[in-house]
XYZ file of C-alpha atoms in Angstrom:
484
model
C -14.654 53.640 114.745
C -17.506 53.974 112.187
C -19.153 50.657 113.291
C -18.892 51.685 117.584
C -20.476 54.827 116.674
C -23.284 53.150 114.846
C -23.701 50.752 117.794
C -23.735 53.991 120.647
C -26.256 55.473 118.677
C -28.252 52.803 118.550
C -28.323 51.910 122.319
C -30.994 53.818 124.015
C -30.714 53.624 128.305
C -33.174 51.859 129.962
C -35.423 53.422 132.810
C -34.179 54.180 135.781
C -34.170 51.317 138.220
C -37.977 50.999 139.467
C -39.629 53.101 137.196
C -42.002 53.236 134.050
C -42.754 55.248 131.261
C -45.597 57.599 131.590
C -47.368 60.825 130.176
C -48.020 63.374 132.520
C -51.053 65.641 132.080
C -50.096 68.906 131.125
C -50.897 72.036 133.700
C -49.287 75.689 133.123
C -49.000 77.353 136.295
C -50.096 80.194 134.371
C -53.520 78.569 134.771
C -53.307 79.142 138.872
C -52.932 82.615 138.224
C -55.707 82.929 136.216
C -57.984 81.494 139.080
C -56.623 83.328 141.325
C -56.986 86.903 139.351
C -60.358 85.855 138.320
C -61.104 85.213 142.233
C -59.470 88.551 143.073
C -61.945 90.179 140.147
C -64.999 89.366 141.930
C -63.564 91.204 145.013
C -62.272 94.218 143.471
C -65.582 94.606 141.006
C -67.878 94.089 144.551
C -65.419 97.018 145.982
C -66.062 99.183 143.172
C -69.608 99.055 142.734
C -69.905 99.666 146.033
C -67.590 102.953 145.901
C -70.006 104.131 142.574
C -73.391 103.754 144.878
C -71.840 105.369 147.940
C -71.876 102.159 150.039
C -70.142 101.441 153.286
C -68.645 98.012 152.992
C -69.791 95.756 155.799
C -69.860 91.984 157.470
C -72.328 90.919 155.035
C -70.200 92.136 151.420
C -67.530 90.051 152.811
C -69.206 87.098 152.999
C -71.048 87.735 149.585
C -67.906 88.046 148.484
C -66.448 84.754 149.644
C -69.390 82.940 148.776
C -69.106 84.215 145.237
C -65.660 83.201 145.040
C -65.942 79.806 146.506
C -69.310 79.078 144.330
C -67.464 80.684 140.720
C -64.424 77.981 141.945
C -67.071 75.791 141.838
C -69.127 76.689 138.724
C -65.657 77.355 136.508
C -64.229 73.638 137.249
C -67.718 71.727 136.666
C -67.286 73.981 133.164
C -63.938 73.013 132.513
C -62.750 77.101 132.128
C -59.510 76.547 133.281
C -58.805 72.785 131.785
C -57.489 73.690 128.411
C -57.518 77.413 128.446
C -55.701 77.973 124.853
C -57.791 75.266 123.551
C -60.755 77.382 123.853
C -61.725 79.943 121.555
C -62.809 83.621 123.249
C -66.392 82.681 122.266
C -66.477 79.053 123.875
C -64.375 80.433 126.979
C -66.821 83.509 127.094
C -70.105 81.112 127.378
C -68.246 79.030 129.874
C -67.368 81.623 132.058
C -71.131 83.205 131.863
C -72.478 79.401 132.709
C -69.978 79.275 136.051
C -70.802 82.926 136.762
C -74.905 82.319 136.246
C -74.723 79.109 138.733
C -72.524 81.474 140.500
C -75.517 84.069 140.873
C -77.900 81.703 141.708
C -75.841 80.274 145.194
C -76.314 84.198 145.887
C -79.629 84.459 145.517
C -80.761 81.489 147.445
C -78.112 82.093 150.198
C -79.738 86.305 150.753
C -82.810 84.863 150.579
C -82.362 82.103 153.060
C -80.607 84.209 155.365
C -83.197 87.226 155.292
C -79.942 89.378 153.187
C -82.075 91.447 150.783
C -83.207 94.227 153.501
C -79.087 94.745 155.167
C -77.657 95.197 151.067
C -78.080 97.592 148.696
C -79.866 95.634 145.957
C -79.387 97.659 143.176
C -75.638 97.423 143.993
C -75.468 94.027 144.191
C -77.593 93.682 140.393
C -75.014 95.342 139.182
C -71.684 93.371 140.450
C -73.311 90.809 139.406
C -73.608 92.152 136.032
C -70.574 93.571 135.409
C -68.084 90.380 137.077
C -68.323 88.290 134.229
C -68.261 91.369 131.558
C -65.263 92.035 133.625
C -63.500 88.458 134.012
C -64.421 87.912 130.229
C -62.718 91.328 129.208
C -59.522 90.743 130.965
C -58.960 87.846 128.850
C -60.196 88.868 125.575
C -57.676 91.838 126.330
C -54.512 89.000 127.477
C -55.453 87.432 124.577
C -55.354 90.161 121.817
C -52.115 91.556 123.352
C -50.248 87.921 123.325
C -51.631 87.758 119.165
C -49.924 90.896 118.603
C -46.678 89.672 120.356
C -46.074 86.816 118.911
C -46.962 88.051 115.599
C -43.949 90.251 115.830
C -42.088 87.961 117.184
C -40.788 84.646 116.087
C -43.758 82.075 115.765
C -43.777 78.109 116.238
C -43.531 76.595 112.633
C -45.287 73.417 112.487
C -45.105 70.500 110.485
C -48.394 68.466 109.779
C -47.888 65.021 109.076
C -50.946 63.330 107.290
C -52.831 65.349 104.450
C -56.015 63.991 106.445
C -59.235 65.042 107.072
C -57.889 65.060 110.777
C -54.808 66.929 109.834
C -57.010 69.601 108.430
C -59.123 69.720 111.214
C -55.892 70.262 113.781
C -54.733 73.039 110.932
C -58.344 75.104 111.591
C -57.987 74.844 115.362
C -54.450 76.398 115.078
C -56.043 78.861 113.119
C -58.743 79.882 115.741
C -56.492 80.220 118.553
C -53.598 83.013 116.879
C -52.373 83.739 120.326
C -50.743 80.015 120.605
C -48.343 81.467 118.395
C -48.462 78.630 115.809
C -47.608 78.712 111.649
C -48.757 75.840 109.523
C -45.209 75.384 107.819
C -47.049 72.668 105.449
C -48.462 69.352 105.303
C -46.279 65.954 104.560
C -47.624 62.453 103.256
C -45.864 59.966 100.912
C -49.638 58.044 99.997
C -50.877 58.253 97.033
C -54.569 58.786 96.685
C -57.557 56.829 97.333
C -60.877 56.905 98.030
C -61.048 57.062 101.471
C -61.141 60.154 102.566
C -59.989 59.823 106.043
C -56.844 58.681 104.452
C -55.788 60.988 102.339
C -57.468 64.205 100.829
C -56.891 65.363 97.575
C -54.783 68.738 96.456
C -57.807 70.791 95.989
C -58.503 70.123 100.225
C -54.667 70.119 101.230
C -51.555 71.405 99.573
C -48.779 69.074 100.596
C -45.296 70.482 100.915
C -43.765 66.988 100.695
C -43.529 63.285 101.518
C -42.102 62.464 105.142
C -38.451 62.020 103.721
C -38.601 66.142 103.660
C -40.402 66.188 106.869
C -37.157 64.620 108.191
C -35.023 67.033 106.029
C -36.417 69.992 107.296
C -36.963 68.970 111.049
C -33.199 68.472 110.614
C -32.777 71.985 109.341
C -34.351 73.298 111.643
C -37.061 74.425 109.524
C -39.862 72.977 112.051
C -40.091 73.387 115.707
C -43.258 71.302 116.150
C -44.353 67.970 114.388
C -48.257 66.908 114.318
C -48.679 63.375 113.461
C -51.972 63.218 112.021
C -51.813 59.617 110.256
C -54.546 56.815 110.390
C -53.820 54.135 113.644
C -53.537 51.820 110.947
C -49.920 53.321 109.927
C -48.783 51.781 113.150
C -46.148 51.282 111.514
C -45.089 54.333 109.714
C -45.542 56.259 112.672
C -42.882 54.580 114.768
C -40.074 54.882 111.824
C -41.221 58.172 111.812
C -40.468 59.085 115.260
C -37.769 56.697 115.852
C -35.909 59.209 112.955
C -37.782 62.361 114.468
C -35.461 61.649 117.462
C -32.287 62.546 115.318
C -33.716 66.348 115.193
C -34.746 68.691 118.047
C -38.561 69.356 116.655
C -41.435 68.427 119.508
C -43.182 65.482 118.091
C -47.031 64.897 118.870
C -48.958 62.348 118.356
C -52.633 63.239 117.405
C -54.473 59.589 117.473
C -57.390 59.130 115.094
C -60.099 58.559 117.673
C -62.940 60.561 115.771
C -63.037 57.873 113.061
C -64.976 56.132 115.374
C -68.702 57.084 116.336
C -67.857 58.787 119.784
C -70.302 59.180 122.652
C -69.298 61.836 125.282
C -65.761 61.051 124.497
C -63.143 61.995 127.416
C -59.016 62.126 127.743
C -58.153 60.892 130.794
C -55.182 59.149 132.526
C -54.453 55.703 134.882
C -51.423 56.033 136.758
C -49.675 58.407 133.418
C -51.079 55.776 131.173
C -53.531 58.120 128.999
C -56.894 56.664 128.222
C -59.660 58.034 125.630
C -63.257 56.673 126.089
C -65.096 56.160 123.124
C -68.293 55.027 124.722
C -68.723 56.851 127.838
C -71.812 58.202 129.936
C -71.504 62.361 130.722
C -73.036 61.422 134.246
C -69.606 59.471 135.145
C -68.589 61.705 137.592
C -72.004 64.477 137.301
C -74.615 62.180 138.321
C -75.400 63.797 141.606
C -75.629 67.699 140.023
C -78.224 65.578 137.603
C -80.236 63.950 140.210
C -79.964 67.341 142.568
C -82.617 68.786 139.391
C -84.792 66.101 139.060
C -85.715 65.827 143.116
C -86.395 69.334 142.770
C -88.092 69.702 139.529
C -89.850 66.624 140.057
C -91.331 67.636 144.013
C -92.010 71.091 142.545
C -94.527 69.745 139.409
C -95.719 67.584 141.821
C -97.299 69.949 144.168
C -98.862 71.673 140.595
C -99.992 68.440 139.187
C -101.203 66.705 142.587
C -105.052 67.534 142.094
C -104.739 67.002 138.725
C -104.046 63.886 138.479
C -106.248 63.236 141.314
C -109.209 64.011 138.759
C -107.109 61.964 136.176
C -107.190 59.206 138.229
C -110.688 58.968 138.728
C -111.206 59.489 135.310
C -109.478 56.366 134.608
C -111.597 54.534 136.839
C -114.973 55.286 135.716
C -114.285 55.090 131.739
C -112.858 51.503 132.180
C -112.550 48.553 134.446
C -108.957 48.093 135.010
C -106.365 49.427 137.276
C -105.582 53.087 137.806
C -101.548 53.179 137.200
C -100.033 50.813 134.670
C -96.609 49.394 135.177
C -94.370 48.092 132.359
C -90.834 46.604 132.835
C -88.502 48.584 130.279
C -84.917 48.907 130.022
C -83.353 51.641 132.358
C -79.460 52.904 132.878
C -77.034 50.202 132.075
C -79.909 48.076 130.221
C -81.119 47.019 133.883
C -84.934 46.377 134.024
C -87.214 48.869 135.552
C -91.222 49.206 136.113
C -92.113 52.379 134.807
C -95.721 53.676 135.920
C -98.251 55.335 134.022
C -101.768 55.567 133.623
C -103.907 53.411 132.415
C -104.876 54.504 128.941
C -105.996 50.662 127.191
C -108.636 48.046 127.992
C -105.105 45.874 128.387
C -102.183 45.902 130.488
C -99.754 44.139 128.214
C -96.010 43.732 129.686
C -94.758 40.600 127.821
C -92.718 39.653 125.332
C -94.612 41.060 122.304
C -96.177 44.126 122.852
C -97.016 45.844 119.862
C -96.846 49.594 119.529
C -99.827 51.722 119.682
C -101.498 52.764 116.482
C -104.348 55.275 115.484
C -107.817 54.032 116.089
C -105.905 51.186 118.470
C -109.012 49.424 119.944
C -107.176 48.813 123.409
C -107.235 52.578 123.914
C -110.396 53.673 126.109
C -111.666 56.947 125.169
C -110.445 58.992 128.152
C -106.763 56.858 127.758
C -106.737 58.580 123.750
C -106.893 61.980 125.294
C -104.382 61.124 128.167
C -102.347 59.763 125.419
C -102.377 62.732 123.190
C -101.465 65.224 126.368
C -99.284 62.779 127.044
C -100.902 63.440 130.834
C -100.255 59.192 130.678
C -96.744 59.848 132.109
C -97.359 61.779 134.684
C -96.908 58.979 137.533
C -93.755 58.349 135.836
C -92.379 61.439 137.928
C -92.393 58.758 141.107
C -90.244 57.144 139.336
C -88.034 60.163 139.270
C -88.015 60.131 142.851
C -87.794 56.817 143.215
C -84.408 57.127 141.024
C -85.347 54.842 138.181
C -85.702 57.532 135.797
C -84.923 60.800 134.753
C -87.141 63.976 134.215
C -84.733 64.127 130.682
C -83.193 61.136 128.921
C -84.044 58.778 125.943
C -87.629 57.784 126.349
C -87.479 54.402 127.498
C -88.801 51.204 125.261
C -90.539 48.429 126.262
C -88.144 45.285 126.354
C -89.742 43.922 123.432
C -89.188 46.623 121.227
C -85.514 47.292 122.729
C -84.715 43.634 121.727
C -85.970 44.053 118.651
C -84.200 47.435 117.580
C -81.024 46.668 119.033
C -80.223 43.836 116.521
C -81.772 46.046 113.520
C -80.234 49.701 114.870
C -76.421 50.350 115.339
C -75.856 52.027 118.893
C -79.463 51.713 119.726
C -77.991 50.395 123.214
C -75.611 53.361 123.800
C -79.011 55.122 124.552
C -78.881 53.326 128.012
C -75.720 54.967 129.262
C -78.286 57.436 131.300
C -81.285 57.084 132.989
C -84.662 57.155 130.736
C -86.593 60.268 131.081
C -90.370 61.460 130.699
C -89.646 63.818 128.444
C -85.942 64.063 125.883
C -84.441 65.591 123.243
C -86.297 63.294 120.441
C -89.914 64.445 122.113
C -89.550 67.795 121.724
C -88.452 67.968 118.123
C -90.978 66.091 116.906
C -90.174 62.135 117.028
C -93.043 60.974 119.892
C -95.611 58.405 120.081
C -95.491 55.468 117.258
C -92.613 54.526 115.118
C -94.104 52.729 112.387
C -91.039 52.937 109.956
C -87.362 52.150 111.156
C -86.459 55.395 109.563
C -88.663 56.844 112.439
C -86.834 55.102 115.110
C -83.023 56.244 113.489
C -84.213 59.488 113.631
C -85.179 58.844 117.439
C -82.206 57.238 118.193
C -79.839 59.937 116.949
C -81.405 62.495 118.854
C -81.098 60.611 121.893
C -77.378 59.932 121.225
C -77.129 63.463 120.762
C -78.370 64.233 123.659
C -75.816 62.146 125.506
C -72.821 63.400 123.200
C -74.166 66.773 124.783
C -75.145 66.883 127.781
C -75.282 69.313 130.468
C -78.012 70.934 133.109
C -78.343 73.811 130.902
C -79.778 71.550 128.169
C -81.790 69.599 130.465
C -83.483 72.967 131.320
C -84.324 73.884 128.048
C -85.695 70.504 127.009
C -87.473 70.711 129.833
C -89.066 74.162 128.803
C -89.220 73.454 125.278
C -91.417 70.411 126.372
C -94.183 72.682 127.864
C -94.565 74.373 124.003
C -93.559 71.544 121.997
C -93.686 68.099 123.971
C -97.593 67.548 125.477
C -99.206 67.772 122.165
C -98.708 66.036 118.733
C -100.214 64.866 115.691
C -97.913 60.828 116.260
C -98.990 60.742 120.195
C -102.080 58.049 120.105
């Protein structure tokens, strides 16, 4: 009898006929209710500022109203509000939520102004609904929030189990931490390796207090001391992980499976899923799927300094011409998104037009530089043809500066990631420019420091920051003491 009930147990049933395993993404219908209270918000806030200034509501609220709702629908998914809404903390929900609302408030302006609005509204009405719907919105929640925390303080909590005394076990522990209204308790961490030098293995006593090896893990999930299991270990415990859960399946804990993706040097990392088979890019571009919101700014950033610069570089263009014989414009195959070869235009700032397969970088007192292309250099007015490129599509107002193919080839054998740079489109102007790293890079420590910026820049993306780099570069990004 002994031996049959050995063998049941260890029989697991197959799939039904016809079908696979596969992880489905998780989605609370809670979150449906939160988009539709925040949509009902915007109505009711519209409703009562209008009561408070005496207003009749007409034709024209309503389809303020509607607009708003249909643009903050908008605005909240490019943001990601309602994606992960406990994994946000109040602070990082509250900016998101002020970023859709903002976008939100600019469809409104544009649409009054286009349809000649501002003279049938009562302005001073509307300024203020438009100030108080994310207060509002944002409120609500801190308020859901700090009720649930008090709840499920009283009542009984999830105790979890984290397996792995890891840096990323520790970093799972401070998240749980941050978001009190999950209803979470750290029970205690469990790992059976002994110590070593690698940190991401195993941190020492003075980092983590473990509660026990995995043997106790087991004892205690059968106990029902633990309700929820993290597994936290290194993919190289492969091994140890599936022992692990083939015995967590003799409990009734919830097992997850945390993989250690962060030990590698992520770029705009993303979860996502093919057919329930979850996928987690390591190397991805933030443009996958926001290219066109990206290219929307530059056609209208670019067109708009164009009509300031036009005359400008008119006069720089003649400029050109009389200090030197040459060509006005310049054009010099680089590498552009996807390491595909562009011509990117400038003006003409040397004696030469060099575009071959050693071009050396510019230097101070470079005798190719005429004296009119030194101070076009040091404005860096030399890139200002480079916003027809933007047009064209070749490049970006923002992105990694792009690199002759000379220097690319060379820095891409000597620099690890330099290539990841390519994932976007180059830009005139990037993150590296305006803090500093622009014009030569005589030292490879120079060009790290460029790189990493631009990497950043990718890991972070977002129209937001290309507005602000694109501000910061009228203070910071024209002038320099390394542009020659």
């Amino acid at each position: 009898m002994g031996s049959q009930q050995k063998q049941q147990k260890a029989t697991v049933l197959p799939p039904a006929s016809g079908t696979t395993a596969s992880i489905r993404l998780h989605r609370s219908n809670i979150l449906a209710f939160f988009r539709a209270f925040d949509s009902l918000l915007v109505i009711v806030v519209l409703w009562g500022v209008l009561q408070f200034w005496d207003t009749t509501w007409s034709h024209t609220y309503t389809w303020l109203g509607v607009l708003a709702i249909i643009a903050f629908v908008f605005f909240a998914e490019s943001n990601e509000v309602y994606h992960l809404w406990q994994g946000f903390s109040t602070p990082a929900l509250a900016h998101r939520l002020t970023l859709a609302w903002a976008g939100t408030a600019v469809v409104l302006g544009t649409f009054a102004v286009a349809m000649e609005l501002m003279a049938s509204i009562n302005i001073r009405a509307v300024a203020l609904w438009l100030a108080l719907t994310p207060v509002t919105i944002i409120a609500c929640h801190w308020l859901r929030r700090l009720v649930l925390t008090r709840f499920r303080r009283q009542s009984a909590q999830r105790r979890v189990g984290i397996v792995g005394a890891t840096s990323l076990g520790q970093r799972v522990t401070t998240a749980i931490h941050n978001l009190p209204w999950m209803g979470y308790q750290i029970a205690g961490y469990y790992d059976d390796r002994l110590l070593t030098e690698d940190r991401s293995r195993r941190l020492d006593n003075d980092q983590i207090q473990v509660s026990g090896n995995l043997e106790q893990l087991k004892q205690a999930a059968r106990d029902g001391e633990l309700d929820m299991v993290f597994i936290t270990l290194p993919m190289a415990a492969e091994r140890r992980v599936r022992e692990l859960v083939h015995d967590l399946a003799d409990t009734t804990v919830s097992a997850y499976l945390i993989p250690d993706v962060f030990s590698f040097d992520l770029l705009h990392s993303r979860l996502t899923g093919i057919q329930g088979i979850p996928a987690v890019s390591i190397y991805d571009s933030p443009l996958a799927d926001q290219a066109w919101t990206k290219r929307l700014f530059d056609l209208a950033a670019s067109l708009a300094i164009l009509t300031l610069v036009a005359i400008p570089m008119l006069a720089i263009a003649i400029g050109v011409k009389l200090d030197s014989r040459g060509p006005v414009f310049f054009k010099q195959t680089r590498y552009g998104v996807r390491g595909e070869k562009i011509k990117v235009w400038k003006f003409r700032s040397m004696k030469v037009c060099e575009d071959g397969p050693d071009v050396p970088q510019a230097k101070r007192g470079d005798p190719r530089i005429t004296p009119f292309g030194a101070m076009l250099r040091r404005t860096s007015l030399d890139e200002l043809p480079q916003l027809f490129n933007v047009l064209s599509g070749s490049m970006s107002l923002i992105g990694p500066r792009p690199h002759a193919v000379a220097h690319n080839e060379f820095y891409r054998s000597h620099i690890q990631g330099y290539m990841l740079r390519h994932k976007v489109k180059p830009g005139i102007t990037g993150l590296a420019q305006v803090n500093g790293f622009r014009g030569e890079t005589e030292t490879m420590d120079k060009m790290v420091g460029r790189i990493a910026y631009d990497l950043e820049y990718i890991r972070n993306w977002s129209l937001w920051l290309d507005i602000k780099i694109l501000w910061w570069t009228v203070f910071r990004g024209f002038v320099g003491q390394q542009a020659y």
